Amino acid sequence: MFNRQNIHTWSLDNPRYAVEVRHQLYWSINVWCRIFNDRLIEPGFYEGTLTGQRYLELMQDVITNFVENLPLHQLSNAGFQLGGFPPHKISSVKQYLMETSQNQDIGYDGFVEWPPRSPDLTPLDFFSWGHIKRQVYATPPQTLQDLRRRITDACTSVTPAMLHNVQREIQSRVQMCIVANGEHFEQYK
């Protein structure tokens, strides 16, 4: 059982052990990242609740610019993977992706179906977010600007070699998923 409200640590080695908790400082920021080939593209930040309309506007701004600057041969091999988050599923977002991505959208009800709630198969989930959080929270950020800077720095630190390893890992994970009959397999790694 885990209760977030009352976490106690008892240390036999150091009875004076204390964990500083900063209850008065709270920031909320949403981050949008994307991986393309061998690079993690700079994060996008947005504040507030992500509604379907706000997500569509974000997509139109970021994806349109990305697609317009992409050579046609690369665009034909690009896929846009979305999760099952409600703003990803609204009809205007789906329509925009169909028109923009040449039917290369991957996810819930996409051109290429993807299992819902499958973080063990999704590179941003099984690699990127963990890598970013480890770097960002190595020490507590002091301000919202510090948090944003750390997130950007962590994204910039991802190398092409790291993403090549991630691509190989995807193949391995797909095989493990097949062996597990489509069930979760992360606990067996």
JSON list of C-alpha atoms in Angstrom, two decimals:
[
{"chain": "A", "resi": 1, "resn": "MET", "atom": "CA", "xyz": [0.00, 0.00, 0.00]},
{"chain": "A", "resi": 2, "resn": "PHE", "atom": "CA", "xyz": [1.28, 3.45, -0.89]},
{"chain": "A", "resi": 3, "resn": "ASN", "atom": "CA", "xyz": [-0.03, 6.70, 0.50]},
{"chain": "A", "resi": 4, "resn": "ARG", "atom": "CA", "xyz": [1.42, 9.79, -1.10]},
{"chain": "A", "resi": 5, "resn": "GLN", "atom": "CA", "xyz": [0.30, 11.95, 1.79]},
{"chain": "A", "resi": 6, "resn": "ASN", "atom": "CA", "xyz": [2.37, 10.20, 4.44]},
{"chain": "A", "resi": 7, "resn": "ILE", "atom": "CA", "xyz": [5.69, 8.88, 3.28]},
{"chain": "A", "resi": 8, "resn": "HIS", "atom": "CA", "xyz": [8.06, 7.98, 6.09]},
{"chain": "A", "resi": 9, "resn": "THR", "atom": "CA", "xyz": [11.64, 6.79, 5.85]},
{"chain": "A", "resi": 10, "resn": "TRP", "atom": "CA", "xyz": [13.23, 5.01, 8.80]},
{"chain": "A", "resi": 11, "resn": "SER", "atom": "CA", "xyz": [16.97, 4.60, 8.62]},
{"chain": "A", "resi": 12, "resn": "LEU", "atom": "CA", "xyz": [18.91, 2.29, 10.89]},
{"chain": "A", "resi": 13, "resn": "ASP", "atom": "CA", "xyz": [22.22, 3.54, 9.49]},
{"chain": "A", "resi": 14, "resn": "ASN", "atom": "CA", "xyz": [21.50, 7.24, 9.94]},
{"chain": "A", "resi": 15, "resn": "PRO", "atom": "CA", "xyz": [18.70, 8.09, 12.38]},
{"chain": "A", "resi": 16, "resn": "ARG", "atom": "CA", "xyz": [19.02, 11.78, 11.44]},
{"chain": "A", "resi": 17, "resn": "TYR", "atom": "CA", "xyz": [18.21, 11.09, 7.79]},
{"chain": "A", "resi": 18, "resn": "ALA", "atom": "CA", "xyz": [15.76, 13.63, 6.43]},
{"chain": "A", "resi": 19, "resn": "VAL", "atom": "CA", "xyz": [14.24, 14.24, 3.03]},
{"chain": "A", "resi": 20, "resn": "GLU", "atom": "CA", "xyz": [13.56, 17.84, 2.14]},
{"chain": "A", "resi": 21, "resn": "VAL", "atom": "CA", "xyz": [10.07, 18.24, 0.72]},
{"chain": "A", "resi": 22, "resn": "ARG", "atom": "CA", "xyz": [9.16, 21.45, -1.02]},
{"chain": "A", "resi": 23, "resn": "HIS", "atom": "CA", "xyz": [5.38, 21.62, -0.68]},
{"chain": "A", "resi": 24, "resn": "GLN", "atom": "CA", "xyz": [5.13, 25.31, -1.46]},
{"chain": "A", "resi": 25, "resn": "LEU", "atom": "CA", "xyz": [6.69, 25.15, -4.92]},
{"chain": "A", "resi": 26, "resn": "TYR", "atom": "CA", "xyz": [4.62, 23.57, -7.65]},
{"chain": "A", "resi": 27, "resn": "TRP", "atom": "CA", "xyz": [4.90, 24.05, -11.36]},
{"chain": "A", "resi": 28, "resn": "SER", "atom": "CA", "xyz": [2.92, 22.42, -14.05]},
{"chain": "A", "resi": 29, "resn": "ILE", "atom": "CA", "xyz": [4.18, 22.22, -17.59]},
{"chain": "A", "resi": 30, "resn": "ASN", "atom": "CA", "xyz": [3.31, 19.94, -20.45]},
{"chain": "A", "resi": 31, "resn": "VAL", "atom": "CA", "xyz": [6.01, 18.75, -22.80]},
{"chain": "A", "resi": 32, "resn": "TRP", "atom": "CA", "xyz": [5.61, 17.43, -26.33]},
{"chain": "A", "resi": 33, "resn": "CYS", "atom": "CA", "xyz": [8.55, 15.56, -27.88]},
{"chain": "A", "resi": 34, "resn": "ARG", "atom": "CA", "xyz": [9.14, 13.69, -31.08]},
{"chain": "A", "resi": 35, "resn": "ILE", "atom": "CA", "xyz": [11.77, 11.33, -32.38]},
{"chain": "A", "resi": 36, "resn": "PHE", "atom": "CA", "xyz": [12.69, 11.39, -36.04]},
{"chain": "A", "resi": 37, "resn": "ASN", "atom": "CA", "xyz": [15.27, 8.94, -37.36]},
{"chain": "A", "resi": 38, "resn": "ASP", "atom": "CA", "xyz": [18.35, 9.52, -35.24]},
{"chain": "A", "resi": 39, "resn": "ARG", "atom": "CA", "xyz": [17.39, 12.65, -33.35]},
{"chain": "A", "resi": 40, "resn": "LEU", "atom": "CA", "xyz": [15.10, 13.74, -30.56]},
{"chain": "A", "resi": 41, "resn": "ILE", "atom": "CA", "xyz": [13.66, 17.00, -31.81]},
{"chain": "A", "resi": 42, "resn": "GLU", "atom": "CA", "xyz": [13.57, 19.92, -29.41]},
{"chain": "A", "resi": 43, "resn": "PRO", "atom": "CA", "xyz": [10.63, 19.78, -27.02]},
{"chain": "A", "resi": 44, "resn": "GLY", "atom": "CA", "xyz": [7.50, 21.84, -27.33]},
{"chain": "A", "resi": 45, "resn": "PHE", "atom": "CA", "xyz": [6.05, 23.33, -24.15]},
{"chain": "A", "resi": 46, "resn": "TYR", "atom": "CA", "xyz": [2.48, 24.32, -23.44]},
{"chain": "A", "resi": 47, "resn": "GLU", "atom": "CA", "xyz": [0.78, 25.41, -20.26]},
{"chain": "A", "resi": 48, "resn": "GLY", "atom": "CA", "xyz": [-2.72, 24.67, -19.09]},
{"chain": "A", "resi": 49, "resn": "THR", "atom": "CA", "xyz": [-5.04, 21.82, -19.90]},
{"chain": "A", "resi": 50, "resn": "LEU", "atom": "CA", "xyz": [-4.50, 20.09, -23.21]},
{"chain": "A", "resi": 51, "resn": "THR", "atom": "CA", "xyz": [-7.86, 20.07, -24.97]},
{"chain": "A", "resi": 52, "resn": "GLY", "atom": "CA", "xyz": [-8.53, 18.63, -28.39]},
{"chain": "A", "resi": 53, "resn": "GLN", "atom": "CA", "xyz": [-8.58, 22.11, -29.93]},
{"chain": "A", "resi": 54, "resn": "ARG", "atom": "CA", "xyz": [-5.29, 23.12, -28.27]},
{"chain": "A", "resi": 55, "resn": "TYR", "atom": "CA", "xyz": [-3.71, 19.87, -29.41]},
{"chain": "A", "resi": 56, "resn": "LEU", "atom": "CA", "xyz": [-4.88, 20.46, -32.98]},
{"chain": "A", "resi": 57, "resn": "GLU", "atom": "CA", "xyz": [-3.36, 23.97, -32.91]},
{"chain": "A", "resi": 58, "resn": "LEU", "atom": "CA", "xyz": [-0.08, 22.56, -31.55]},
{"chain": "A", "resi": 59, "resn": "MET", "atom": "CA", "xyz": [-0.05, 19.89, -34.26]},
{"chain": "A", "resi": 60, "resn": "GLN", "atom": "CA", "xyz": [-0.81, 22.44, -36.99]},
{"chain": "A", "resi": 61, "resn": "ASP", "atom": "CA", "xyz": [1.99, 24.68, -35.81]},
{"chain": "A", "resi": 62, "resn": "VAL", "atom": "CA", "xyz": [4.68, 22.07, -35.20]},
{"chain": "A", "resi": 63, "resn": "ILE", "atom": "CA", "xyz": [3.85, 19.33, -37.71]},
{"chain": "A", "resi": 64, "resn": "THR", "atom": "CA", "xyz": [3.15, 21.67, -40.62]},
{"chain": "A", "resi": 65, "resn": "ASN", "atom": "CA", "xyz": [6.53, 23.34, -40.18]},
{"chain": "A", "resi": 66, "resn": "PHE", "atom": "CA", "xyz": [8.24, 19.95, -39.76]},
{"chain": "A", "resi": 67, "resn": "VAL", "atom": "CA", "xyz": [6.59, 18.41, -42.83]},
{"chain": "A", "resi": 68, "resn": "GLU", "atom": "CA", "xyz": [7.22, 21.43, -45.05]},
{"chain": "A", "resi": 69, "resn": "ASN", "atom": "CA", "xyz": [10.95, 21.24, -44.32]},
{"chain": "A", "resi": 70, "resn": "LEU", "atom": "CA", "xyz": [11.24, 17.50, -44.84]},
{"chain": "A", "resi": 71, "resn": "PRO", "atom": "CA", "xyz": [12.42, 16.00, -48.14]},
{"chain": "A", "resi": 72, "resn": "LEU", "atom": "CA", "xyz": [9.65, 14.00, -49.80]},
{"chain": "A", "resi": 73, "resn": "HIS", "atom": "CA", "xyz": [11.55, 10.69, -49.61]},
{"chain": "A", "resi": 74, "resn": "GLN", "atom": "CA", "xyz": [11.85, 11.10, -45.83]},
{"chain": "A", "resi": 75, "resn": "LEU", "atom": "CA", "xyz": [8.21, 12.11, -45.42]},
{"chain": "A", "resi": 76, "resn": "SER", "atom": "CA", "xyz": [7.05, 8.93, -47.13]},
{"chain": "A", "resi": 77, "resn": "ASN", "atom": "CA", "xyz": [8.85, 6.92, -44.40]},
{"chain": "A", "resi": 78, "resn": "ALA", "atom": "CA", "xyz": [7.77, 9.10, -41.47]},
{"chain": "A", "resi": 79, "resn": "GLY", "atom": "CA", "xyz": [5.08, 7.95, -39.07]},
{"chain": "A", "resi": 80, "resn": "PHE", "atom": "CA", "xyz": [3.23, 9.99, -36.50]},
{"chain": "A", "resi": 81, "resn": "GLN", "atom": "CA", "xyz": [2.57, 7.92, -33.40]},
{"chain": "A", "resi": 82, "resn": "LEU", "atom": "CA", "xyz": [-0.10, 9.03, -30.97]},
{"chain": "A", "resi": 83, "resn": "GLY", "atom": "CA", "xyz": [-1.30, 7.45, -27.76]},
{"chain": "A", "resi": 84, "resn": "GLY", "atom": "CA", "xyz": [-4.83, 6.95, -26.56]},
{"chain": "A", "resi": 85, "resn": "PHE", "atom": "CA", "xyz": [-4.98, 10.32, -24.78]},
{"chain": "A", "resi": 86, "resn": "PRO", "atom": "CA", "xyz": [-8.44, 11.83, -25.49]},
{"chain": "A", "resi": 87, "resn": "PRO", "atom": "CA", "xyz": [-7.15, 14.94, -27.36]},
{"chain": "A", "resi": 88, "resn": "HIS", "atom": "CA", "xyz": [-5.28, 12.60, -29.75]},
{"chain": "A", "resi": 89, "resn": "LYS", "atom": "CA", "xyz": [-8.56, 10.97, -30.74]},
{"chain": "A", "resi": 90, "resn": "ILE", "atom": "CA", "xyz": [-10.80, 13.89, -31.71]},
{"chain": "A", "resi": 91, "resn": "SER", "atom": "CA", "xyz": [-11.98, 13.91, -35.30]},
{"chain": "A", "resi": 92, "resn": "SER", "atom": "CA", "xyz": [-10.30, 17.20, -36.28]},
{"chain": "A", "resi": 93, "resn": "VAL", "atom": "CA", "xyz": [-6.89, 15.90, -35.11]},
{"chain": "A", "resi": 94, "resn": "LYS", "atom": "CA", "xyz": [-7.40, 12.58, -36.94]},
{"chain": "A", "resi": 95, "resn": "GLN", "atom": "CA", "xyz": [-8.47, 14.44, -40.09]},
{"chain": "A", "resi": 96, "resn": "TYR", "atom": "CA", "xyz": [-5.47, 16.77, -39.91]},
{"chain": "A", "resi": 97, "resn": "LEU", "atom": "CA", "xyz": [-3.08, 13.83, -39.52]},
{"chain": "A", "resi": 98, "resn": "MET", "atom": "CA", "xyz": [-4.67, 11.95, -42.42]},
{"chain": "A", "resi": 99, "resn": "GLU", "atom": "CA", "xyz": [-4.21, 14.97, -44.69]},
{"chain": "A", "resi": 100, "resn": "THR", "atom": "CA", "xyz": [-0.71, 15.83, -43.49]},
{"chain": "A", "resi": 101, "resn": "SER", "atom": "CA", "xyz": [0.95, 12.48, -42.92]},
{"chain": "A", "resi": 102, "resn": "GLN", "atom": "CA", "xyz": [-0.08, 10.61, -46.05]},
{"chain": "A", "resi": 103, "resn": "ASN", "atom": "CA", "xyz": [-1.89, 8.03, -43.90]},
{"chain": "A", "resi": 104, "resn": "GLN", "atom": "CA", "xyz": [1.19, 7.36, -41.77]},
{"chain": "A", "resi": 105, "resn": "ASP", "atom": "CA", "xyz": [-0.45, 7.91, -38.39]},
{"chain": "A", "resi": 106, "resn": "ILE", "atom": "CA", "xyz": [0.15, 5.18, -35.85]},
{"chain": "A", "resi": 107, "resn": "GLY", "atom": "CA", "xyz": [-2.06, 4.68, -32.83]},
{"chain": "A", "resi": 108, "resn": "TYR", "atom": "CA", "xyz": [-5.59, 4.26, -31.63]},
{"chain": "A", "resi": 109, "resn": "ASP", "atom": "CA", "xyz": [-7.82, 4.08, -34.70]},
{"chain": "A", "resi": 110, "resn": "GLY", "atom": "CA", "xyz": [-4.89, 5.18, -36.89]},
{"chain": "A", "resi": 111, "resn": "PHE", "atom": "CA", "xyz": [-3.91, 3.99, -40.33]},
{"chain": "A", "resi": 112, "resn": "VAL", "atom": "CA", "xyz": [-1.51, 1.67, -38.53]},
{"chain": "A", "resi": 113, "resn": "GLU", "atom": "CA", "xyz": [-3.23, 0.32, -35.40]},
{"chain": "A", "resi": 114, "resn": "TRP", "atom": "CA", "xyz": [-1.13, 0.35, -32.24]},
{"chain": "A", "resi": 115, "resn": "PRO", "atom": "CA", "xyz": [-2.03, -1.35, -28.99]},
{"chain": "A", "resi": 116, "resn": "PRO", "atom": "CA", "xyz": [-3.45, 1.10, -26.43]},
{"chain": "A", "resi": 117, "resn": "ARG", "atom": "CA", "xyz": [-1.52, 1.57, -23.20]},
{"chain": "A", "resi": 118, "resn": "SER", "atom": "CA", "xyz": [1.61, -0.02, -24.63]},
{"chain": "A", "resi": 119, "resn": "PRO", "atom": "CA", "xyz": [4.50, 1.92, -23.09]},
{"chain": "A", "resi": 120, "resn": "ASP", "atom": "CA", "xyz": [6.74, -1.11, -23.42]},
{"chain": "A", "resi": 121, "resn": "LEU", "atom": "CA", "xyz": [6.64, -0.71, -27.23]},
{"chain": "A", "resi": 122, "resn": "THR", "atom": "CA", "xyz": [6.73, 3.09, -27.53]},
{"chain": "A", "resi": 123, "resn": "PRO", "atom": "CA", "xyz": [10.20, 4.73, -27.67]},
{"chain": "A", "resi": 124, "resn": "LEU", "atom": "CA", "xyz": [9.14, 7.96, -25.98]},
{"chain": "A", "resi": 125, "resn": "ASP", "atom": "CA", "xyz": [7.74, 5.92, -23.10]},
{"chain": "A", "resi": 126, "resn": "PHE", "atom": "CA", "xyz": [10.36, 3.21, -22.65]},
{"chain": "A", "resi": 127, "resn": "PHE", "atom": "CA", "xyz": [13.36, 5.46, -23.29]},
{"chain": "A", "resi": 128, "resn": "SER", "atom": "CA", "xyz": [12.92, 9.20, -23.69]},
{"chain": "A", "resi": 129, "resn": "TRP", "atom": "CA", "xyz": [10.76, 10.21, -20.73]},
{"chain": "A", "resi": 130, "resn": "GLY", "atom": "CA", "xyz": [12.86, 8.16, -18.29]},
{"chain": "A", "resi": 131, "resn": "HIS", "atom": "CA", "xyz": [16.12, 9.58, -19.68]},
{"chain": "A", "resi": 132, "resn": "ILE", "atom": "CA", "xyz": [14.77, 13.13, -19.52]},
{"chain": "A", "resi": 133, "resn": "LYS", "atom": "CA", "xyz": [13.39, 12.78, -15.98]},
{"chain": "A", "resi": 134, "resn": "ARG", "atom": "CA", "xyz": [16.61, 11.28, -14.62]},
{"chain": "A", "resi": 135, "resn": "GLN", "atom": "CA", "xyz": [18.55, 14.31, -15.85]},
{"chain": "A", "resi": 136, "resn": "VAL", "atom": "CA", "xyz": [15.95, 16.93, -14.97]},
{"chain": "A", "resi": 137, "resn": "TYR", "atom": "CA", "xyz": [15.36, 15.74, -11.42]},
{"chain": "A", "resi": 138, "resn": "ALA", "atom": "CA", "xyz": [18.93, 14.78, -10.47]},
{"chain": "A", "resi": 139, "resn": "THR", "atom": "CA", "xyz": [18.58, 17.81, -8.19]},
{"chain": "A", "resi": 140, "resn": "PRO", "atom": "CA", "xyz": [15.30, 19.68, -7.65]},
{"chain": "A", "resi": 141, "resn": "PRO", "atom": "CA", "xyz": [14.70, 22.47, -10.19]},
{"chain": "A", "resi": 142, "resn": "GLN", "atom": "CA", "xyz": [14.48, 25.88, -8.54]},
{"chain": "A", "resi": 143, "resn": "THR", "atom": "CA", "xyz": [12.17, 27.73, -10.94]},
{"chain": "A", "resi": 144, "resn": "LEU", "atom": "CA", "xyz": [9.83, 27.01, -13.83]},
{"chain": "A", "resi": 145, "resn": "GLN", "atom": "CA", "xyz": [12.45, 28.46, -16.19]},
{"chain": "A", "resi": 146, "resn": "ASP", "atom": "CA", "xyz": [15.08, 26.17, -14.68]},
{"chain": "A", "resi": 147, "resn": "LEU", "atom": "CA", "xyz": [12.74, 23.20, -15.24]},
{"chain": "A", "resi": 148, "resn": "ARG", "atom": "CA", "xyz": [12.21, 24.15, -18.90]},
{"chain": "A", "resi": 149, "resn": "ARG", "atom": "CA", "xyz": [15.94, 24.64, -19.46]},
{"chain": "A", "resi": 150, "resn": "ARG", "atom": "CA", "xyz": [16.75, 21.26, -17.91]},
{"chain": "A", "resi": 151, "resn": "ILE", "atom": "CA", "xyz": [14.16, 19.53, -20.09]},
{"chain": "A", "resi": 152, "resn": "THR", "atom": "CA", "xyz": [15.58, 21.16, -23.21]},
{"chain": "A", "resi": 153, "resn": "ASP", "atom": "CA", "xyz": [19.15, 20.25, -22.16]},
{"chain": "A", "resi": 154, "resn": "ALA", "atom": "CA", "xyz": [18.14, 16.65, -21.48]},
{"chain": "A", "resi": 155, "resn": "CYS", "atom": "CA", "xyz": [16.54, 16.39, -24.93]},
{"chain": "A", "resi": 156, "resn": "THR", "atom": "CA", "xyz": [19.64, 17.88, -26.52]},
{"chain": "A", "resi": 157, "resn": "SER", "atom": "CA", "xyz": [21.82, 15.32, -24.73]},
{"chain": "A", "resi": 158, "resn": "VAL", "atom": "CA", "xyz": [20.19, 12.42, -26.62]},
{"chain": "A", "resi": 159, "resn": "THR", "atom": "CA", "xyz": [22.70, 11.30, -29.25]},
{"chain": "A", "resi": 160, "resn": "PRO", "atom": "CA", "xyz": [22.14, 9.55, -32.58]},
{"chain": "A", "resi": 161, "resn": "ALA", "atom": "CA", "xyz": [23.93, 6.50, -31.15]},
{"chain": "A", "resi": 162, "resn": "MET", "atom": "CA", "xyz": [21.44, 6.35, -28.28]},
{"chain": "A", "resi": 163, "resn": "LEU", "atom": "CA", "xyz": [18.53, 6.44, -30.72]},
{"chain": "A", "resi": 164, "resn": "HIS", "atom": "CA", "xyz": [20.09, 3.72, -32.88]},
{"chain": "A", "resi": 165, "resn": "ASN", "atom": "CA", "xyz": [20.14, 1.56, -29.74]},
{"chain": "A", "resi": 166, "resn": "VAL", "atom": "CA", "xyz": [16.49, 2.47, -29.15]},
{"chain": "A", "resi": 167, "resn": "GLN", "atom": "CA", "xyz": [15.62, 1.35, -32.69]},
{"chain": "A", "resi": 168, "resn": "ARG", "atom": "CA", "xyz": [17.30, -2.01, -32.05]},
{"chain": "A", "resi": 169, "resn": "GLU", "atom": "CA", "xyz": [15.51, -2.23, -28.72]},
{"chain": "A", "resi": 170, "resn": "ILE", "atom": "CA", "xyz": [12.14, -1.78, -30.45]},
{"chain": "A", "resi": 171, "resn": "GLN", "atom": "CA", "xyz": [12.79, -4.89, -32.54]},
{"chain": "A", "resi": 172, "resn": "SER", "atom": "CA", "xyz": [13.71, -6.86, -29.43]},
{"chain": "A", "resi": 173, "resn": "ARG", "atom": "CA", "xyz": [10.62, -5.60, -27.59]},
{"chain": "A", "resi": 174, "resn": "VAL", "atom": "CA", "xyz": [8.31, -6.55, -30.45]},
{"chain": "A", "resi": 175, "resn": "GLN", "atom": "CA", "xyz": [9.71, -10.09, -30.33]},
{"chain": "A", "resi": 176, "resn": "MET", "atom": "CA", "xyz": [9.17, -10.23, -26.55]},
{"chain": "A", "resi": 177, "resn": "CYS", "atom": "CA", "xyz": [5.61, -8.97, -27.02]},
{"chain": "A", "resi": 178, "resn": "ILE", "atom": "CA", "xyz": [4.95, -11.76, -29.53]},
{"chain": "A", "resi": 179, "resn": "VAL", "atom": "CA", "xyz": [6.36, -14.37, -27.14]},
{"chain": "A", "resi": 180, "resn": "ALA", "atom": "CA", "xyz": [4.13, -12.94, -24.37]},
{"chain": "A", "resi": 181, "resn": "ASN", "atom": "CA", "xyz": [1.07, -13.24, -26.66]},
{"chain": "A", "resi": 182, "resn": "GLY", "atom": "CA", "xyz": [0.60, -9.48, -26.68]},
{"chain": "A", "resi": 183, "resn": "GLU", "atom": "CA", "xyz": [0.59, -9.19, -22.90]},
{"chain": "A", "resi": 184, "resn": "HIS", "atom": "CA", "xyz": [2.90, -6.93, -20.89]},
{"chain": "A", "resi": 185, "resn": "PHE", "atom": "CA", "xyz": [6.46, -8.21, -20.82]},
{"chain": "A", "resi": 186, "resn": "GLU", "atom": "CA", "xyz": [8.43, -5.37, -19.24]},
{"chain": "A", "resi": 187, "resn": "GLN", "atom": "CA", "xyz": [8.67, -7.23, -15.93]},
{"chain": "A", "resi": 188, "resn": "TYR", "atom": "CA", "xyz": [10.59, -10.06, -17.65]},
{"chain": "A", "resi": 189, "resn": "LYS", "atom": "CA", "xyz": [13.36, -7.89, -19.10]}
]
